[in-house]
Amino acid sequence: MASKKTINIKLKVWRQKKASDKGQMVDYSLNNVSTDSSFLEMMDQLNEQLIAEKKEPIAFDHDCREGICGMCSMFINGRAHGPDTGITTCQLHMRMFNDGDTIYVEPWRSKAFPVIKDLVVDRTAFDRIQQAGGFVSVNTSGNTIDANAIPVAKVDADKAFEAAACIGCGACVATCKNGSAMLFVGAKVSQYALLPQGKVEATQRVLNMVRQMDEEGFGNCTNTGACEIECPKGISLENIARMNSEYLKASLK
């Protein structure tokens, strides 16, 4: 049985104690990194080394480590989630890098995502946008209709599911030169606009969510398409067009 391949790497990691502090890139060297390990496992190995050296470990977000939650938001070598396509940082493996490589690791860069510490940013702006309208009000009086009893065209159901695949990681914002959140908001608006259950509140939903997006300080969309390319779930720009259509219709009512 062949032995596992290991590489030695250099890292330049953004360190920042808190939002009000001035951050900087700090150099680290890490040896014997298994190419089978994930990027987060490599970060764990680096933190173990720092702890052994009596130094403060690097703060970074993670949860499921299965590409589901979107917590593992890192800007790696100039790309959101790193040098691979259709994956989150936790799904990025060290076999994507070579022995002796220098890897740059930074947090999301956006006015609306202020740094909390090191690689951790505050993404609660997305939560507030969701709270503004990303839901369907349900009558729980006991006279509710089974959702399966409402016919939905397959093409609409498929598009709604595709939009609902958005995990809210923020890669679209981090990648966009304008710091726009329109792919995220477009996906959330589309998710409901395509289904009959979402049409009742469609007007207020899109108006409230777009207003909240603007209040949070996100930039506007200039259709460069970078967000779709770097989105780990492949959310389509079509959702931005649908949101714009929904917004125009709601504004004219």
mmCIF file of C-alpha atoms in Angstrom:
data_model
loop_
_atom_site.group_PDB
_atom_site.id
_atom_site.type_symbol
_atom_site.label_atom_id
_atom_site.label_comp_id
_atom_site.label_asym_id
_atom_site.label_seq_id
_atom_site.Cartn_x
_atom_site.Cartn_y
_atom_site.Cartn_z
ATOM 1 C CA MET A 1 0.000 0.000 0.000
ATOM 2 C CA ALA A 2 1.432 3.362 -1.064
ATOM 3 C CA SER A 3 2.185 5.847 1.677
ATOM 4 C CA LYS A 4 0.189 9.045 1.864
ATOM 5 C CA LYS A 5 1.704 12.044 0.168
ATOM 6 C CA THR A 6 2.568 15.044 2.313
ATOM 7 C CA ILE A 7 3.602 18.562 1.381
ATOM 8 C CA ASN A 8 5.283 21.474 3.109
ATOM 9 C CA ILE A 9 3.590 24.831 2.659
ATOM 10 C CA LYS A 10 3.844 28.463 3.643
ATOM 11 C CA LEU A 11 0.786 30.433 4.665
ATOM 12 C CA LYS A 12 0.030 34.124 4.799
ATOM 13 C CA VAL A 13 -3.010 34.446 7.045
ATOM 14 C CA TRP A 14 -4.993 37.558 7.944
ATOM 15 C CA ARG A 15 -4.853 38.174 11.700
ATOM 16 C CA GLN A 16 -7.090 40.785 13.337
ATOM 17 C CA LYS A 17 -7.995 40.769 17.033
ATOM 18 C CA LYS A 18 -11.281 42.618 16.621
ATOM 19 C CA ALA A 19 -13.199 44.817 14.196
ATOM 20 C CA SER A 20 -11.736 48.065 15.515
ATOM 21 C CA ASP A 21 -8.129 46.832 15.299
ATOM 22 C CA LYS A 22 -5.884 47.096 12.278
ATOM 23 C CA GLY A 23 -5.208 43.660 10.844
ATOM 24 C CA GLN A 24 -2.224 42.292 8.963
ATOM 25 C CA MET A 25 -0.999 39.241 7.065
ATOM 26 C CA VAL A 26 1.127 36.926 9.218
ATOM 27 C CA ASP A 27 3.525 34.310 7.822
ATOM 28 C CA TYR A 28 3.447 30.671 8.927
ATOM 29 C CA SER A 29 5.213 27.486 7.818
ATOM 30 C CA LEU A 30 3.529 24.099 8.055
ATOM 31 C CA ASN A 31 5.178 20.789 7.263
ATOM 32 C CA ASN A 32 3.928 17.264 6.625
ATOM 33 C CA VAL A 33 0.443 18.261 5.479
ATOM 34 C CA SER A 34 -1.402 15.272 4.031
ATOM 35 C CA THR A 35 -2.735 15.915 0.546
ATOM 36 C CA ASP A 36 -5.786 13.852 1.578
ATOM 37 C CA SER A 37 -6.696 16.372 4.288
ATOM 38 C CA SER A 38 -9.248 19.114 3.753
ATOM 39 C CA PHE A 39 -8.324 22.778 3.936
ATOM 40 C CA LEU A 40 -9.994 23.068 7.338
ATOM 41 C CA GLU A 41 -8.086 20.050 8.613
ATOM 42 C CA MET A 42 -4.926 21.812 7.489
ATOM 43 C CA MET A 43 -6.044 24.880 9.461
ATOM 44 C CA ASP A 44 -6.635 22.607 12.476
ATOM 45 C CA GLN A 45 -3.087 21.280 12.089
ATOM 46 C CA LEU A 46 -1.751 24.839 11.950
ATOM 47 C CA ASN A 47 -3.696 25.774 15.092
ATOM 48 C CA GLU A 48 -2.355 22.722 16.915
ATOM 49 C CA GLN A 49 1.138 23.877 16.008
ATOM 50 C CA LEU A 50 0.405 27.408 17.259
ATOM 51 C CA ILE A 51 -1.034 26.095 20.533
ATOM 52 C CA ALA A 52 2.054 23.923 21.032
ATOM 53 C CA GLU A 53 4.148 27.061 20.511
ATOM 54 C CA LYS A 54 2.043 28.914 23.142
ATOM 55 C CA LYS A 55 0.616 31.217 20.469
ATOM 56 C CA GLU A 56 -2.990 32.229 19.890
ATOM 57 C CA PRO A 57 -4.756 29.993 17.345
ATOM 58 C CA ILE A 58 -6.404 31.423 14.245
ATOM 59 C CA ALA A 59 -10.142 32.034 14.517
ATOM 60 C CA PHE A 60 -12.189 30.720 11.587
ATOM 61 C CA ASP A 61 -15.804 29.677 11.052
ATOM 62 C CA HIS A 62 -16.889 26.070 10.536
ATOM 63 C CA ASP A 63 -19.767 23.804 11.423
ATOM 64 C CA CYS A 64 -20.927 20.831 9.358
ATOM 65 C CA ARG A 65 -17.736 20.420 7.280
ATOM 66 C CA GLU A 66 -19.886 18.721 4.636
ATOM 67 C CA GLY A 67 -20.576 21.593 2.244
ATOM 68 C CA ILE A 68 -24.053 22.173 3.663
ATOM 69 C CA CYS A 69 -23.977 25.105 6.102
ATOM 70 C CA GLY A 70 -21.706 27.604 4.315
ATOM 71 C CA MET A 71 -19.962 28.666 7.523
ATOM 72 C CA CYS A 72 -16.428 27.938 6.268
ATOM 73 C CA SER A 73 -16.027 31.252 4.467
ATOM 74 C CA MET A 74 -12.422 31.909 3.460
ATOM 75 C CA PHE A 75 -10.843 33.838 0.605
ATOM 76 C CA ILE A 76 -7.984 31.609 -0.552
ATOM 77 C CA ASN A 77 -5.410 32.754 -3.093
ATOM 78 C CA GLY A 78 -7.794 35.419 -4.349
ATOM 79 C CA ARG A 79 -10.838 33.174 -4.735
ATOM 80 C CA ALA A 80 -13.864 32.604 -2.506
ATOM 81 C CA HIS A 81 -13.611 29.064 -1.080
ATOM 82 C CA GLY A 82 -10.326 28.531 -2.924
ATOM 83 C CA PRO A 83 -8.996 27.205 -6.252
ATOM 84 C CA ASP A 84 -11.741 24.744 -7.106
ATOM 85 C CA THR A 85 -15.256 25.027 -8.521
ATOM 86 C CA GLY A 86 -18.606 24.179 -6.975
ATOM 87 C CA ILE A 87 -17.257 23.541 -3.473
ATOM 88 C CA THR A 88 -17.081 25.197 -0.081
ATOM 89 C CA THR A 89 -13.814 25.652 1.834
ATOM 90 C CA CYS A 90 -14.419 22.495 3.881
ATOM 91 C CA GLN A 91 -14.630 20.494 0.636
ATOM 92 C CA LEU A 92 -11.339 21.896 -0.675
ATOM 93 C CA HIS A 93 -8.519 19.355 -0.343
ATOM 94 C CA MET A 94 -4.815 19.968 -0.020
ATOM 95 C CA ARG A 95 -4.128 17.946 -3.171
ATOM 96 C CA MET A 96 -5.080 21.157 -4.999
ATOM 97 C CA PHE A 97 -1.775 22.614 -3.796
ATOM 98 C CA ASN A 98 1.852 21.730 -4.433
ATOM 99 C CA ASP A 99 4.842 21.228 -2.188
ATOM 100 C CA GLY A 100 6.409 24.589 -1.360
ATOM 101 C CA ASP A 101 3.319 26.624 -2.283
ATOM 102 C CA THR A 102 2.534 29.898 -0.521
ATOM 103 C CA ILE A 103 -1.180 30.124 0.295
ATOM 104 C CA TYR A 104 -2.920 33.407 1.082
ATOM 105 C CA VAL A 105 -5.899 33.114 3.438
ATOM 106 C CA GLU A 106 -8.200 36.093 4.095
ATOM 107 C CA PRO A 107 -11.717 36.750 5.404
ATOM 108 C CA TRP A 108 -14.591 37.908 3.195
ATOM 109 C CA ARG A 109 -13.991 41.534 2.210
ATOM 110 C CA SER A 110 -17.201 43.559 2.362
ATOM 111 C CA LYS A 111 -18.473 46.604 4.207
ATOM 112 C CA ALA A 112 -21.611 44.634 5.077
ATOM 113 C CA PHE A 113 -19.517 41.737 6.485
ATOM 114 C CA PRO A 114 -17.308 43.377 9.134
ATOM 115 C CA VAL A 115 -14.475 41.270 10.540
ATOM 116 C CA ILE A 116 -15.130 39.886 14.029
ATOM 117 C CA LYS A 117 -11.741 38.249 14.480
ATOM 118 C CA ASP A 118 -9.114 36.874 12.087
ATOM 119 C CA LEU A 119 -11.045 34.997 9.381
ATOM 120 C CA VAL A 120 -14.462 35.288 11.053
ATOM 121 C CA VAL A 121 -16.871 37.894 9.682
ATOM 122 C CA ASP A 122 -20.303 39.046 10.810
ATOM 123 C CA ARG A 123 -22.826 37.800 8.230
ATOM 124 C CA THR A 124 -25.949 38.605 10.219
ATOM 125 C CA ALA A 125 -26.856 41.072 7.467
ATOM 126 C CA PHE A 126 -28.071 38.023 5.537
ATOM 127 C CA ASP A 127 -30.231 37.018 8.508
ATOM 128 C CA ARG A 128 -31.860 40.450 8.615
ATOM 129 C CA ILE A 129 -32.615 40.294 4.891
ATOM 130 C CA GLN A 130 -34.255 36.907 5.422
ATOM 131 C CA GLN A 131 -36.242 38.234 8.349
ATOM 132 C CA ALA A 132 -37.476 41.117 6.206
ATOM 133 C CA GLY A 133 -39.356 38.794 3.881
ATOM 134 C CA GLY A 134 -37.706 35.458 3.217
ATOM 135 C CA PHE A 135 -40.567 33.393 4.596
ATOM 136 C CA VAL A 136 -44.145 32.321 3.926
ATOM 137 C CA SER A 137 -46.847 33.113 6.498
ATOM 138 C CA VAL A 138 -48.847 29.974 7.270
ATOM 139 C CA ASN A 139 -52.376 29.769 8.665
ATOM 140 C CA THR A 140 -52.071 27.459 11.658
ATOM 141 C CA SER A 141 -55.726 27.683 12.654
ATOM 142 C CA GLY A 142 -56.305 24.003 11.947
ATOM 143 C CA ASN A 143 -57.675 24.655 8.463
ATOM 144 C CA THR A 144 -54.337 24.496 6.695
ATOM 145 C CA ILE A 145 -54.152 22.889 3.270
ATOM 146 C CA ASP A 146 -51.660 20.105 2.680
ATOM 147 C CA ALA A 147 -48.893 21.502 0.499
ATOM 148 C CA ASN A 148 -49.029 18.335 -1.609
ATOM 149 C CA ALA A 149 -52.609 19.217 -2.547
ATOM 150 C CA ILE A 150 -51.469 22.345 -4.410
ATOM 151 C CA PRO A 151 -50.340 21.498 -7.947
ATOM 152 C CA VAL A 152 -47.008 23.036 -9.000
ATOM 153 C CA ALA A 153 -45.638 22.828 -12.510
ATOM 154 C CA LYS A 154 -42.460 20.715 -12.564
ATOM 155 C CA VAL A 155 -40.440 23.412 -14.313
ATOM 156 C CA ASP A 156 -41.363 25.884 -11.544
ATOM 157 C CA ALA A 157 -40.675 23.356 -8.796
ATOM 158 C CA ASP A 158 -37.264 22.572 -10.276
ATOM 159 C CA LYS A 159 -36.315 26.252 -10.479
ATOM 160 C CA ALA A 160 -37.544 26.844 -6.915
ATOM 161 C CA PHE A 161 -35.428 23.951 -5.643
ATOM 162 C CA GLU A 162 -32.394 25.266 -7.535
ATOM 163 C CA ALA A 163 -32.833 28.688 -5.919
ATOM 164 C CA ALA A 164 -33.384 27.123 -2.494
ATOM 165 C CA ALA A 165 -29.983 25.425 -2.802
ATOM 166 C CA CYS A 166 -28.358 28.736 -1.782
ATOM 167 C CA ILE A 167 -26.621 28.205 1.576
ATOM 168 C CA GLY A 168 -26.027 31.900 2.306
ATOM 169 C CA CYS A 169 -22.259 31.526 2.604
ATOM 170 C CA GLY A 170 -21.574 34.989 1.173
ATOM 171 C CA ALA A 171 -19.134 33.931 -1.554
ATOM 172 C CA CYS A 172 -21.152 36.012 -4.035
ATOM 173 C CA VAL A 173 -20.612 39.140 -1.937
ATOM 174 C CA ALA A 174 -16.932 38.427 -1.340
ATOM 175 C CA THR A 175 -16.336 37.837 -5.050
ATOM 176 C CA CYS A 176 -18.323 40.776 -6.425
ATOM 177 C CA LYS A 177 -16.277 43.922 -7.068
ATOM 178 C CA ASN A 178 -19.284 45.895 -5.805
ATOM 179 C CA GLY A 179 -19.917 43.745 -2.747
ATOM 180 C CA SER A 180 -23.389 42.986 -4.083
ATOM 181 C CA ALA A 181 -25.767 40.542 -2.381
ATOM 182 C CA MET A 182 -28.189 40.371 -5.294
ATOM 183 C CA LEU A 183 -27.484 36.718 -6.109
ATOM 184 C CA PHE A 184 -28.323 35.747 -2.526
ATOM 185 C CA VAL A 185 -31.442 37.947 -2.381
ATOM 186 C CA GLY A 186 -32.458 36.912 -5.897
ATOM 187 C CA ALA A 187 -32.288 33.252 -4.893
ATOM 188 C CA LYS A 188 -34.393 33.812 -1.787
ATOM 189 C CA VAL A 189 -36.981 35.864 -3.671
ATOM 190 C CA SER A 190 -37.127 33.299 -6.495
ATOM 191 C CA GLN A 191 -37.505 30.410 -4.078
ATOM 192 C CA TYR A 192 -40.930 31.731 -3.081
ATOM 193 C CA ALA A 193 -41.964 33.694 -6.179
ATOM 194 C CA LEU A 194 -42.026 30.493 -8.221
ATOM 195 C CA LEU A 195 -44.383 28.652 -5.852
ATOM 196 C CA PRO A 196 -48.100 29.318 -5.284
ATOM 197 C CA GLN A 197 -47.544 29.460 -1.502
ATOM 198 C CA GLY A 198 -45.238 32.432 -1.989
ATOM 199 C CA LYS A 199 -47.367 34.512 -4.333
ATOM 200 C CA VAL A 200 -49.704 35.840 -1.622
ATOM 201 C CA GLU A 201 -46.944 37.960 -0.048
ATOM 202 C CA ALA A 202 -44.807 38.387 -3.173
ATOM 203 C CA THR A 203 -45.201 42.169 -3.399
ATOM 204 C CA GLN A 204 -44.154 43.008 0.143
ATOM 205 C CA ARG A 205 -41.494 40.298 0.198
ATOM 206 C CA VAL A 206 -39.393 41.659 -2.654
ATOM 207 C CA LEU A 207 -39.839 45.294 -1.599
ATOM 208 C CA ASN A 208 -38.841 44.558 2.008
ATOM 209 C CA MET A 209 -35.896 42.330 1.171
ATOM 210 C CA VAL A 210 -34.407 44.716 -1.389
ATOM 211 C CA ARG A 211 -34.863 47.654 0.998
ATOM 212 C CA GLN A 212 -33.110 45.730 3.782
ATOM 213 C CA MET A 213 -30.317 44.731 1.406
ATOM 214 C CA ASP A 214 -29.707 48.398 0.579
ATOM 215 C CA GLU A 215 -29.829 49.407 4.247
ATOM 216 C CA GLU A 216 -27.168 46.818 5.092
ATOM 217 C CA GLY A 217 -24.729 48.536 2.731
ATOM 218 C CA PHE A 218 -24.397 45.944 -0.029
ATOM 219 C CA GLY A 219 -23.440 47.251 -3.466
ATOM 220 C CA ASN A 220 -25.430 46.995 -6.671
ATOM 221 C CA CYS A 221 -25.116 44.410 -9.440
ATOM 222 C CA THR A 222 -23.286 45.269 -12.679
ATOM 223 C CA ASN A 223 -23.700 41.816 -14.257
ATOM 224 C CA THR A 224 -20.064 40.739 -14.261
ATOM 225 C CA GLY A 225 -21.145 37.194 -13.399
ATOM 226 C CA ALA A 226 -18.351 36.526 -10.890
ATOM 227 C CA CYS A 227 -20.911 35.604 -8.220
ATOM 228 C CA GLU A 228 -22.350 32.729 -10.246
ATOM 229 C CA ILE A 229 -18.885 31.383 -11.101
ATOM 230 C CA GLU A 230 -17.725 31.289 -7.476
ATOM 231 C CA CYS A 231 -21.033 30.207 -5.916
ATOM 232 C CA PRO A 232 -20.454 26.734 -4.413
ATOM 233 C CA LYS A 233 -24.021 25.755 -5.301
ATOM 234 C CA GLY A 234 -24.056 27.195 -8.815
ATOM 235 C CA ILE A 235 -26.926 29.623 -8.200
ATOM 236 C CA SER A 236 -27.845 31.140 -11.573
ATOM 237 C CA LEU A 237 -27.846 34.831 -12.512
ATOM 238 C CA GLU A 238 -31.357 34.114 -13.760
ATOM 239 C CA ASN A 239 -32.483 34.621 -10.165
ATOM 240 C CA ILE A 240 -31.245 38.229 -10.184
ATOM 241 C CA ALA A 241 -33.257 38.871 -13.347
ATOM 242 C CA ARG A 242 -36.326 37.325 -11.708
ATOM 243 C CA MET A 243 -35.858 39.468 -8.597
ATOM 244 C CA ASN A 244 -35.593 42.607 -10.741
ATOM 245 C CA SER A 245 -38.792 41.617 -12.552
ATOM 246 C CA GLU A 246 -40.595 40.956 -9.259
ATOM 247 C CA TYR A 247 -39.339 44.267 -7.849
ATOM 248 C CA LEU A 248 -40.528 46.229 -10.890
ATOM 249 C CA LYS A 249 -43.982 44.653 -10.738
ATOM 250 C CA ALA A 250 -44.242 45.302 -7.003
ATOM 251 C CA SER A 251 -43.139 48.932 -7.413
ATOM 252 C CA LEU A 252 -45.869 49.605 -9.965
ATOM 253 C CA LYS A 253 -48.691 48.273 -7.772
#
